[in-house]
Backbone as numpy.savetxt, mean C-alpha at the origin, in Angstrom:
# Nx Ny Nz CAx CAy CAz Cx Cy Cz
14.70 -10.20 10.47 15.33 -10.37 9.26 14.34 -10.21 7.77
13.18 -10.46 8.32 12.05 -10.09 6.96 11.90 -8.98 7.28
11.85 -8.08 6.22 11.41 -6.62 6.14 10.90 -6.10 5.02
9.97 -5.19 5.23 9.07 -4.57 4.06 9.74 -3.05 4.14
10.26 -2.48 2.92 10.45 -0.97 3.09 10.05 -0.21 2.03
9.10 0.96 2.33 8.28 1.72 1.52 9.04 2.72 1.16
8.95 3.61 0.02 9.39 4.76 -0.55 8.33 5.50 -1.59
8.78 6.78 -2.05 7.72 7.28 -2.62 6.82 8.50 -2.38
6.74 8.70 -0.84 6.02 9.30 -0.29 6.46 10.90 -0.44
5.86 11.73 -0.26 6.08 13.23 -0.31 5.05 14.23 -0.06
5.10 15.54 -0.49 4.22 16.62 -0.36 3.93 16.85 -1.53
2.58 16.94 -1.97 2.04 17.19 -3.17 0.85 18.13 -3.35
0.28 18.58 -4.45 -1.03 19.44 -4.19 -1.77 18.34 -4.54
-3.01 19.00 -4.42 -4.42 18.10 -4.94 -4.42 18.21 -6.37
-4.68 16.96 -6.69 -4.77 16.63 -8.21 -3.11 15.75 -8.72
-2.34 15.92 -7.97 -1.01 15.58 -8.29 -1.20 13.80 -8.25
0.01 13.25 -8.59 0.31 11.73 -8.44 1.40 11.20 -7.48
1.53 10.16 -7.25 2.58 9.45 -6.64 2.73 8.17 -6.67
3.92 7.65 -6.85 3.95 5.95 -6.85 4.55 5.65 -5.79
4.11 4.89 -4.71 4.62 4.15 -3.82 5.30 3.01 -4.03
6.18 2.33 -3.47 7.10 1.26 -3.91 7.13 0.52 -2.67
7.05 -0.45 -2.66 7.51 -1.54 -1.20 8.11 -2.50 -1.77
9.33 -2.92 -1.13 10.35 -4.09 -1.53 10.64 -4.96 -0.52
10.40 -5.99 -0.45 10.44 -7.01 0.45 12.25 -7.62 0.76
12.55 -7.96 1.76 13.68 -8.52 1.71 13.66 -9.73 2.74
14.59 -10.74 2.92 14.41 -11.65 3.85 13.65 -12.91 3.33
13.12 -12.84 2.70 12.21 -14.15 2.34 11.24 -13.36 0.99
11.12 -14.54 -0.01 10.04 -14.34 -1.08 8.62 -14.14 -0.27
8.23 -12.88 -1.23 6.74 -12.88 -0.99 5.68 -13.09 -1.98
6.39 -13.82 -3.23 5.60 -13.92 -4.62 4.25 -14.72 -4.23
4.33 -15.68 -3.21 3.11 -16.31 -2.85 2.17 -15.70 -1.66
2.39 -14.28 -1.46 1.67 -13.80 -0.53 0.86 -12.82 -1.13
-0.48 -12.43 -0.40 -1.44 -11.33 -0.75 -0.49 -10.00 -0.26
-0.65 -8.98 -0.75 0.16 -7.71 -0.25 -0.70 -6.72 -0.22
-0.77 -6.00 0.57 -1.58 -4.87 0.79 -1.41 -3.57 1.47
-2.08 -2.51 0.83 -1.56 -1.07 1.67 -2.48 -0.73 2.39
-2.21 -0.07 3.35 -2.85 0.63 4.38 -2.35 2.26 4.92
-3.40 2.93 5.36 -2.76 4.27 5.52 -3.46 4.45 7.12
-2.76 5.66 7.85 -3.06 6.01 8.75 -3.06 7.49 9.04
-4.13 8.09 9.80 -3.91 9.42 9.65 -3.97 9.74 11.47
-3.29 10.79 11.96 -3.26 11.15 13.20 -4.48 11.09 13.72
-4.82 10.42 14.91 -5.94 10.43 15.80 -7.46 9.25 15.12
-6.87 8.67 13.73 -7.92 7.59 13.28 -7.15 6.19 13.34
-8.11 5.13 13.31 -7.34 3.78 12.97 -6.55 3.51 11.54
-5.87 2.71 11.58 -5.42 2.39 10.24 -6.64 1.71 9.28
-6.63 2.28 8.07 -7.59 1.74 7.39 -7.06 1.20 6.14
-7.88 0.23 5.41 -7.37 -0.60 4.06 -7.38 0.38 3.13
-6.32 0.28 2.13 -6.53 0.77 1.09 -6.59 0.12 -0.44
-5.68 -0.83 -0.22 -5.79 -1.78 -1.67 -4.96 -3.15 -1.21
-5.47 -4.24 -1.82 -4.70 -5.53 -1.61 -4.62 -6.25 -2.89
-3.69 -7.03 -3.42 -3.46 -7.97 -4.44 -3.42 -9.22 -4.07
-3.55 -9.93 -4.83 -3.36 -11.58 -4.92 -1.89 -11.85 -5.26
-1.43 -13.12 -4.86 -0.23 -13.36 -5.45 0.29 -13.46 -6.75
-0.68 -13.76 -7.56 -0.91 -13.79 -9.01 -1.11 -12.34 -9.79
-1.94 -11.45 -8.72 -2.13 -10.21 -9.26 -3.57 -10.38 -10.16
-4.13 -11.35 -10.24 -5.35 -11.46 -10.69 -6.50 -10.91 -9.96
-6.26 -10.67 -8.55 -7.33 -10.46 -7.66 -6.99 -9.13 -7.24
-7.71 -7.95 -7.17 -7.24 -6.65 -6.64 -8.43 -6.14 -6.00
-8.28 -5.76 -4.73 -9.27 -5.26 -3.80 -8.83 -3.85 -3.46
-9.91 -2.68 -3.59 -9.57 -1.56 -3.30 -10.96 -0.92 -2.39
-10.38 0.11 -1.36 -11.35 0.73 -0.49 -12.21 1.87 -1.35
-13.49 1.97 -0.89 -14.07 2.95 -2.00 -13.62 4.21 -1.91
-12.97 4.52 -1.05 -12.68 5.51 -1.33 -11.42 6.15 -2.16
-10.86 4.95 -2.47 -9.72 5.35 -3.54 -9.88 4.54 -4.98
-11.06 4.04 -5.14 -11.51 3.32 -6.24 -11.59 4.38 -7.30
-10.76 3.84 -8.60 -10.73 4.77 -9.57 -9.61 5.76 -9.74
-9.10 5.81 -8.26 -7.85 6.67 -8.33 -6.38 6.32 -8.16
-6.73 5.12 -7.35 -5.40 4.36 -7.33 -5.44 3.03 -7.77
-4.10 2.48 -7.73 -4.11 1.30 -8.76 -2.97 0.51 -8.19
-3.02 -0.85 -7.49 -2.23 -1.79 -7.05 -1.40 -2.57 -7.80
-0.22 -2.71 -7.78 0.53 -3.81 -8.49 1.37 -4.34 -7.85
2.07 -5.46 -8.87 3.25 -6.16 -8.05 4.06 -6.52 -9.37
5.71 -6.62 -8.88 6.48 -7.04 -9.59 7.11 -8.56 -8.81
6.67 -9.79 -9.08 7.09 -10.59 -7.91 8.78 -11.23 -8.20
9.42 -10.82 -9.45 10.40 -10.82 -10.13 11.68 -9.84 -9.11
10.78 -8.79 -8.67 11.80 -8.06 -7.87 11.31 -7.91 -6.48
10.20 -8.90 -5.91 9.70 -8.84 -4.53 9.16 -7.47 -4.09
8.07 -6.94 -5.00 7.91 -5.56 -4.85 6.41 -5.42 -5.06
5.94 -4.63 -4.42 4.62 -4.14 -4.70 4.33 -2.70 -4.84
3.57 -2.15 -5.66 3.34 -0.40 -5.70 1.82 -0.20 -5.66
1.74 1.15 -5.43 0.61 1.98 -5.33 0.65 3.16 -6.09
-0.02 3.11 -7.40 -0.03 4.13 -7.88 -1.22 5.17 -7.52
-0.94 6.55 -7.26 -2.03 7.25 -6.73 -2.29 8.57 -7.55
-3.68 8.42 -8.36 -3.47 9.63 -9.20 -4.63 10.52 -8.14
-4.97 11.83 -8.98 -5.84 12.76 -8.47 -6.07 12.73 -6.92
-4.78 12.88 -6.61 -4.73 12.89 -4.90 -5.50 14.13 -4.27
-6.15 13.75 -3.09 -7.07 14.80 -2.33 -6.50 15.14 -0.95
-6.97 16.24 -0.34 -6.48 16.57 1.36 -6.62 15.06 2.09
-7.57 14.53 1.95 -8.07 13.37 3.03 -7.13 12.32 2.46
-6.57 12.20 1.23 -5.57 11.27 1.38 -4.24 11.15 1.96
-4.00 12.46 2.67 -2.98 12.66 3.52 -2.75 11.77 4.68
-1.80 10.85 4.65 -1.59 9.93 5.74 -0.32 9.17 5.78
0.16 8.36 6.61 1.19 7.57 6.59 1.09 6.33 5.98
1.43 5.86 4.86 1.12 4.65 4.31 2.07 3.58 4.32
1.44 2.23 4.51 2.36 1.11 4.92 1.80 0.05 4.01
3.17 -0.61 3.71 2.77 -2.02 2.58 2.73 -3.08 3.87
2.16 -4.06 3.69 1.87 -5.36 4.48 1.93 -6.71 3.53
1.97 -7.71 4.39 2.18 -9.06 3.52 1.60 -10.31 4.31
0.70 -11.08 3.82 0.27 -12.04 4.46 0.17 -13.29 3.43
0.42 -14.28 4.14 0.49 -15.93 3.19 -0.92 -16.44 3.85
-1.91 -15.78 4.49 -3.08 -16.66 4.90 -4.22 -16.36 3.92
-4.10 -15.37 2.66 -5.04 -15.40 1.90 -5.37 -13.76 1.80
-6.20 -13.27 0.96 -6.75 -12.08 0.56 -7.27 -11.40 1.91
-7.01 -10.59 2.29 -7.77 -9.69 3.19 -8.12 -8.47 3.24
-8.97 -7.87 4.05 -8.60 -6.22 3.97 -8.52 -5.75 5.58
-8.22 -6.43 6.59 -8.25 -6.42 7.75 -6.33 -6.63 8.50
-6.11 -5.45 8.97 -4.70 -5.25 9.38 -4.30 -6.48 9.99
-5.27 -7.04 10.92 -4.60 -7.67 11.85 -4.23 -9.42 11.28
-4.58 -9.25 10.05 -4.46 -10.76 9.15 -3.13 -10.32 8.52
-2.43 -9.54 8.82 -1.09 -9.44 7.95 -0.03 -9.30 8.71
0.97 -10.31 8.72 1.91 -10.74 9.36 3.37 -9.85 9.44
3.31 -9.12 8.25 4.67 -8.38 7.89 4.25 -7.13 7.27
5.17 -5.52 8.00 4.63 -4.68 7.78 5.96 -4.01 7.68
5.74 -2.91 6.74 6.76 -1.95 6.46 6.65 -0.73 7.43
7.49 0.35 7.76 7.58 1.31 8.63 6.76 2.28 8.20
6.60 2.49 7.07 5.59 3.58 6.30 6.16 4.87 5.61
5.50 5.13 4.42 6.22 6.56 3.89 4.94 7.48 4.24
5.23 8.78 4.29 4.33 9.80 4.54 3.87 10.42 3.59
2.75 10.69 3.28 2.17 11.48 2.07 1.15 12.43 2.29
1.36 13.72 1.85 1.04 15.19 2.33 0.27 15.39 1.03
-0.91 15.71 1.11 -1.58 16.47 -0.14 -2.02 17.67 0.39
-1.62 19.01 -0.19 -2.06 20.47 0.31 -3.19 20.65 -0.58
-4.19 21.69 -0.10 -4.79 22.04 -1.12 -4.59 23.46 -1.32
């Protein structure tokens, strides 16, 4: 019943921007920490960004800090990832996730996951 659905992925060139969206259904996620993770073929899922329920606290992976911005709109039960200055190394399937157990960068701490949206950055 509880679902997260991502959108906004696509194929872009180096230096371009994309805005990913994730909308939850089935229950409110206003009180949850929301995160974005990505996974490339042959590699483990890696943390990208997280945001607390109020939006007051954000955490970013070093590889995306200064280029990506996570935000949320609790009235819409949604979370977003603005990605600027994209690089080929950003190519991956991006998934949003939620947890009611507190802010975390570990995938194992997240209970709810979307199916992912693919981002391809060509050089």
